[in-house]
Amino acid sequence: MPKESVTPVRVAILGCGNVGAALVELLSDPARSGETADRSGIRIEIVGIAVNDLKRDRSSAPWFPSGLMTENAQKLVSDDSVDMVVELIGGVEPAKELIESALKLGKPVVSANKELLAQHGVELSALAEANGVDLNFEAAVAGAIPVIRTLRESLAGESITRVMGIVNGTTNFILSKMSDEGSEYADVLAEAMARGLAERDPTADVEGFDAAAKAAILAGLAFGCEIPLERVSREGISKVRSVDIAFARQFGYAIKLLAIAEKVGPKEISVRVHPAMVPLDHPLAQVGGSYNAVFIEGAAAGPLMLYGQGAGGMPTASAVLGDVIEAARNLVNKTAAPAAVRSLDREAVRIDDLRSAFYISLDVLDQPGVLAKVAKIYGDHNISIRSMEQVGLDDEARLIFLTHEATERDMAATIQELERSDVVDSVGGILRVVTSEESNGS
Ligand code: HSE
């Protein structure tokens, strides 16, 4: 079909930060939109852009269609000239209200909003379905990586057992640099902030909040459940020490911040974020710098891994544009995909009940009988030691243990007793180990 004859689908963009500006740039390039129209049969036209501040200087983006800007997002959503809404504001309100308005008006919505989708994905998906329009949110998890569409469509018939992702680029950058250079967390974070590679307030990234929201979204898609964010157990990377990274490597592991959504029983799902020791021959261990990757295990499909750029204006805008074109195709064909997430009868289990192998580093007195006392504490709590390494430190010794699988509850009780013991000076790094024999209960 010649591209000139394609009827445009008219889009309003709400929010024009990094991703919004990149999306406008992609859509304003005539060669690219011509190619898109040729490939997809769809022509996209921007008819309005809602921003917070009309006066912001955009002189560095001469292609920016300033005449289309407004500060009244609600009016733009309701305007008859708008066929579809792209929400790039972030946060829960006013994004939720605006999305609900658009869906109720029968306008498909594309959103990159992880906070909103993590907390209200089921409700908003149901509203989209009830109004016969699409709600697409590929860019909410792992930027350019097509993981939402993979779970929603390609793996729709798959019985998924576990999804493990490196879904935060900032923390992967920090851990990779600590590993490559032997530097400490605080130094690498300070450098990343100075170079603009980490946010001025890095808490959401380094303490795992960002990854927890993405883990909840992945769990919803993989297992048909709505996991309240407070049930996603979360531990960030601020306690990871370069010495633990070095020991982990010696034992054959890399340390990665993983977002894990796992089936641990017929209806029980575990969703968690924590640093983990990943075997060096596992594909996730090779994901360096600020790259993201999602490793999916399915009963029939076996393991799959998707890899790419998880953040940044252009990579994220690319995912948004794919969603826009898909929703536009459906709009033109007067159809819509079924709800992306449905809440089935599933329960988020507490981390206390989970089993993992552990890495524990202890600084102890270097005296006869110390090892026996420490070993007794493990044994008393039903924890079996897989291997142990001792390193001398003046009149102390550092003991590095790898355990067989144990419950979080038993491990927490062990750590408490180790901390109280008169032969233990300090309990250092404690890390969960991803093992090939790790049971996922399916
Ligand atoms: N701050 C995130 C990251 C990207 O570092 O990956 C947005 O989710």
Coordinates of N, CA, C and O and ligand atoms in Angstrom, one line a residue, residues 114 140 167-171 199 205 210 214 292 310-311, ligand 1:
K114 N 6.3 2.1 35.2 CA 6.4 0.9 36.0 C 5.7 1.0 37.4 O 5.1 0.0 37.8
A140 N 7.8 -0.4 30.2 CA 7.8 -0.3 31.7 C 8.9 -1.2 32.3 O 9.3 -1.0 33.5
V167 N 17.3 -6.1 35.7 CA 16.4 -5.2 35.1 C 16.7 -3.7 35.6 O 15.9 -2.8 35.4
N168 N 17.9 -3.5 36.2 CA 18.2 -2.2 36.6 C 19.7 -1.9 36.1 O 20.6 -2.6 36.6
G169 N 19.8 -1.0 35.2 CA 21.1 -0.7 34.5 C 22.1 -0.1 35.5 O 23.3 -0.4 35.4
T170 N 21.6 0.8 36.3 CA 22.5 1.5 37.3 C 23.2 0.6 38.2 O 24.5 0.6 38.3
T171 N 22.5 -0.4 38.8 CA 23.1 -1.3 39.7 C 24.0 -2.3 39.0 O 25.0 -2.7 39.5
E199 N 21.3 8.5 39.1 CA 20.4 9.6 39.4 C 21.0 10.4 40.6 O 21.8 9.8 41.4
D205 N 17.2 3.1 42.6 CA 18.0 2.1 41.9 C 18.7 1.2 42.8 O 18.6 0.0 42.8
D210 N 13.2 0.2 42.1 CA 13.0 0.1 40.7 C 12.8 -1.3 40.2 O 11.9 -1.7 39.5
K214 N 9.5 -3.7 38.7 CA 9.6 -4.5 37.5 C 9.4 -5.9 37.7 O 8.7 -6.6 36.9
N292 N 20.7 -4.8 30.4 CA 19.7 -5.6 31.1 C 19.6 -6.9 30.4 O 20.0 -7.0 29.2
G310 N 18.3 -1.4 28.8 CA 17.2 -1.3 29.7 C 16.8 0.1 30.0 O 15.8 0.3 30.7
A311 N 17.5 1.1 29.6 CA 17.2 2.5 30.0 C 17.7 3.4 28.9 O 18.3 2.9 27.9
Ligands
HSE1 N1 16.9 3.7 36.5 C1 16.6 2.5 35.8 C2 17.9 1.8 35.5 C3 16.0 2.8 34.4 O1 19.0 2.2 36.0 O2 17.9 0.8 34.9 C4 14.5 3.1 34.5 O3 13.8 2.1 35.0

